[in-house]
One Martini backbone bead per residue (centre of mass of N, CA, C, O) as a GRO file, in nm:
protein
  177
    1MET     BB    1   0.047   0.082  -0.007
    2ARG     BB    2   0.295   0.289  -0.021
    3GLY     BB    3   0.391   0.188  -0.359
    4THR     BB    4   0.218   0.419  -0.480
    5GLY     BB    5   0.295   0.681  -0.523
    6SER     BB    6   0.126   0.912  -0.292
    7GLN     BB    7   0.159   1.266  -0.315
    8THR     BB    8   0.191   1.622  -0.344
    9VAL     BB    9  -0.001   1.815  -0.446
   10VAL     BB   10   0.065   2.107  -0.649
   11LEU     BB   11  -0.033   2.416  -0.732
   12ASP     BB   12   0.008   2.662  -0.969
   13ASN     BB   13  -0.157   2.860  -1.149
   14VAL     BB   14  -0.490   2.835  -1.088
   15PHE     BB   15  -0.788   2.836  -1.266
   16VAL     BB   16  -1.136   2.838  -1.142
   17SER     BB   17  -1.420   2.874  -1.278
   18GLU     BB   18  -1.739   2.951  -1.129
   19ASP     BB   19  -1.869   2.755  -1.401
   20ALA     BB   20  -1.709   2.466  -1.230
   21ILE     BB   21  -1.879   2.492  -1.023
   22VAL     BB   22  -2.096   2.280  -0.842
   23MET     BB   23  -2.052   2.315  -0.598
   24LYS     BB   24  -2.098   2.476  -0.248
   25ARG     BB   25  -2.093   2.505   0.118
   26VAL     BB   26  -2.110   2.483   0.440
   27LYS     BB   27  -1.945   2.553   0.642
   28GLY     BB   28  -1.993   2.230   0.903
   29GLU     BB   29  -2.168   2.094   0.696
   30PHE     BB   30  -2.329   1.772   0.554
   31PRO     BB   31  -2.392   1.765   0.183
   32MET     BB   32  -2.610   1.529   0.014
   33PHE     BB   33  -2.321   1.435  -0.142
   34TRP     BB   34  -2.176   1.230   0.027
   35ASN     BB   35  -2.396   1.005   0.054
   36VAL     BB   36  -2.259   0.915  -0.247
   37VAL     BB   37  -1.959   0.872  -0.174
   38LEU     BB   38  -2.002   0.682   0.025
   39THR     BB   39  -2.097   0.461  -0.032
   40VAL     BB   40  -1.893   0.415  -0.289
   41ALA     BB   41  -1.636   0.447  -0.142
   42LEU     BB   42  -1.625   0.268   0.130
   43PRO     BB   43  -1.582  -0.023   0.028
   44LEU     BB   44  -1.306   0.072  -0.189
   45ILE     BB   45  -1.118   0.124   0.106
   46MET     BB   46  -1.202  -0.185   0.265
   47ALA     BB   47  -1.096  -0.411   0.100
   48PRO     BB   48  -0.758  -0.400   0.130
   49TYR     BB   49  -0.771  -0.458   0.442
   50LEU     BB   50  -0.914  -0.743   0.401
   51GLY     BB   51  -0.735  -0.857   0.289
   52ILE     BB   52  -0.518  -0.820   0.498
   53ALA     BB   53  -0.679  -1.027   0.697
   54GLU     BB   54  -0.685  -1.283   0.511
   55LYS     BB   55  -0.404  -1.304   0.525
   56ALA     BB   56  -0.354  -1.344   0.828
   57MET     BB   57  -0.505  -1.587   0.814
   58LYS     BB   58  -0.355  -1.769   0.651
   59LEU     BB   59  -0.133  -1.760   0.733
   60THR     BB   60  -0.127  -1.838   1.009
   61LEU     BB   61  -0.260  -2.115   0.951
   62GLU     BB   62   0.022  -2.236   0.811
   63LYS     BB   63   0.151  -2.240   1.084
   64SER     BB   64   0.036  -2.374   1.242
   65LYS     BB   65  -0.012  -2.672   1.090
   66ALA     BB   66   0.352  -2.661   1.079
   67LYS     BB   67   0.381  -2.802   1.344
   68GLN     BB   68   0.422  -3.029   1.611
   69SER     BB   69   0.354  -2.767   1.883
   70ARG     BB   70   0.120  -2.652   2.033
   71PRO     BB   71  -0.011  -2.429   2.211
   72LEU     BB   72  -0.325  -2.387   2.390
   73HIS     BB   73  -0.402  -2.089   2.294
   74SER     BB   74  -0.422  -2.132   1.952
   75THR     BB   75  -0.703  -2.231   1.899
   76LEU     BB   76  -0.858  -1.935   1.991
   77LEU     BB   77  -0.736  -1.743   1.873
   78LEU     BB   78  -0.790  -1.885   1.576
   79GLY     BB   79  -1.144  -1.803   1.659
   80GLU     BB   80  -1.088  -1.539   1.680
   81ILE     BB   81  -0.942  -1.479   1.366
   82TYR     BB   82  -1.222  -1.600   1.232
   83ASN     BB   83  -1.476  -1.394   1.398
   84SER     BB   84  -1.303  -1.120   1.300
   85LEU     BB   85  -1.288  -1.176   1.003
   86THR     BB   86  -1.547  -1.225   0.966
   87LEU     BB   87  -1.712  -0.946   1.057
   88ALA     BB   88  -1.555  -0.800   0.819
   89GLN     BB   89  -1.700  -0.970   0.552
   90VAL     BB   90  -1.995  -0.950   0.630
   91LEU     BB   91  -2.032  -0.638   0.627
   92HIS     BB   92  -1.841  -0.568   0.351
   93LYS     BB   93  -2.086  -0.635   0.215
   94ASP     BB   94  -2.324  -0.489   0.336
   95MET     BB   95  -2.198  -0.231   0.193
   96ILE     BB   96  -2.233  -0.349  -0.092
   97GLU     BB   97  -2.558  -0.417  -0.062
   98ILE     BB   98  -2.613  -0.101  -0.043
   99ALA     BB   99  -2.507   0.021  -0.278
  100ASN     BB  100  -2.655  -0.159  -0.510
  101ASP     BB  101  -2.472  -0.064  -0.807
  102LEU     BB  102  -2.616   0.224  -0.759
  103ASP     BB  103  -2.848   0.165  -0.639
  104PHE     BB  104  -2.950   0.422  -0.434
  105GLN     BB  105  -3.010   0.666  -0.228
  106ALA     BB  106  -2.880   0.946  -0.064
  107LYS     BB  107  -2.916   0.937   0.204
  108GLU     BB  108  -2.854   0.984   0.533
  109ARG     BB  109  -2.868   0.683   0.668
  110THR     BB  110  -2.649   0.584   0.437
  111GLY     BB  111  -2.410   0.721   0.574
  112VAL     BB  112  -2.453   0.643   0.872
  113GLU     BB  113  -2.381   0.351   0.800
  114MET     BB  114  -2.145   0.303   0.619
  115LEU     BB  115  -1.935   0.424   0.897
  116ALA     BB  116  -2.055   0.193   1.091
  117ARG     BB  117  -1.890  -0.009   0.894
  118LYS     BB  118  -1.628   0.110   0.892
  119THR     BB  119  -1.531   0.064   1.129
  120LEU     BB  120  -1.624  -0.263   1.214
  121VAL     BB  121  -1.476  -0.285   0.939
  122ALA     BB  122  -1.184  -0.201   1.116
  123ASN     BB  123  -1.182  -0.361   1.364
  124ALA     BB  124  -1.173  -0.614   1.280
  125CYS     BB  125  -0.934  -0.635   1.120
  126THR     BB  126  -0.718  -0.513   1.304
  127LYS     BB  127  -0.772  -0.804   1.537
  128THR     BB  128  -0.671  -0.984   1.355
  129VAL     BB  129  -0.414  -0.897   1.334
  130ASN     BB  130  -0.326  -0.926   1.618
  131LYS     BB  131  -0.367  -1.164   1.640
  132ALA     BB  132  -0.177  -1.279   1.489
  133MET     BB  133   0.060  -1.198   1.581
  134GLU     BB  134   0.016  -1.298   1.931
  135THR     BB  135   0.004  -1.623   1.743
  136ALA     BB  136   0.310  -1.631   1.661
  137GLY     BB  137   0.501  -1.368   1.796
  138GLY     BB  138   0.763  -1.222   1.812
  139LYS     BB  139   0.808  -1.297   1.491
  140SER     BB  140   0.593  -1.100   1.397
  141PHE     BB  141   0.854  -0.860   1.411
  142TYR     BB  142   0.983  -0.979   1.162
  143ARG     BB  143   1.052  -0.863   0.824
  144MET     BB  144   1.038  -1.177   0.673
  145PHE     BB  145   0.783  -1.152   0.794
  146GLU     BB  146   0.454  -1.080   0.686
  147LEU     BB  147   0.292  -0.953   0.907
  148GLU     BB  148   0.463  -0.728   0.933
  149ARG     BB  149   0.391  -0.590   0.699
  150LEU     BB  150   0.025  -0.595   0.800
  151PHE     BB  151   0.027  -0.480   1.016
  152ARG     BB  152   0.164  -0.178   0.923
  153ASP     BB  153  -0.105  -0.168   0.639
  154MET     BB  154  -0.337  -0.131   0.909
  155GLN     BB  155  -0.300   0.145   1.074
  156ALA     BB  156  -0.434   0.318   0.841
  157VAL     BB  157  -0.716   0.285   0.862
  158GLY     BB  158  -0.802   0.527   1.082
  159PHE     BB  159  -0.776   0.771   0.897
  160HIS     BB  160  -1.039   0.810   0.707
  161ILE     BB  161  -1.326   0.857   0.675
  162PHE     BB  162  -1.435   0.832   0.983
  163PRO     BB  163  -1.312   0.807   1.245
  164GLU     BB  164  -1.416   0.670   1.508
  165LYS     BB  165  -1.492   0.957   1.697
  166GLN     BB  166  -1.620   1.107   1.466
  167GLN     BB  167  -1.881   0.884   1.387
  168GLN     BB  168  -1.969   0.882   1.658
  169HIS     BB  169  -2.076   1.161   1.683
  170PHE     BB  170  -2.256   1.172   1.387
  171THR     BB  171  -2.413   0.945   1.476
  172GLY     BB  172  -2.537   1.045   1.775
  173GLU     BB  173  -2.653   1.343   1.604
  174PHE     BB  174  -2.855   1.200   1.423
  175LEU     BB  175  -2.979   1.057   1.612
  176LEU     BB  176  -3.093   1.350   1.773
  177LYS     BB  177  -3.297   1.449   1.532
   0.00000   0.00000   0.00000
């Protein structure tokens, strides 16, 4: 994910004519247009993190099966990994179903539902990778062990719109309307 070449872009001496501006909004207001953006974009944004979690589960399971002896708690940890991954997969599938192949109404509730699911998918994916690291033990921090990279990549999930506490505040405000 870090290899995408994302850098800051600076535009100098650029003019945007008034008629080229398609949307204006009051600062601090949540525009209805964002309900479309959230519904379309969030399943796509969360897909790589789900893939990271799935890869972490696969690696951990392969390594666990290859061991001659396993600590007693490893089966419990594998069950936890499976449950959190399943939760992420089910919620991500639900996000895709809400987007309904782009046939949906841009209601405020839809945006709220997508944001809540995004937070829940992010948390479940993070838990999956963290439990995979716990299962593998100290060697999971070595760069030669792929889990280390997956763990680092997963750290970015909390920065997407809206971070967890902002999403919870936004949802709470919506519920109080």
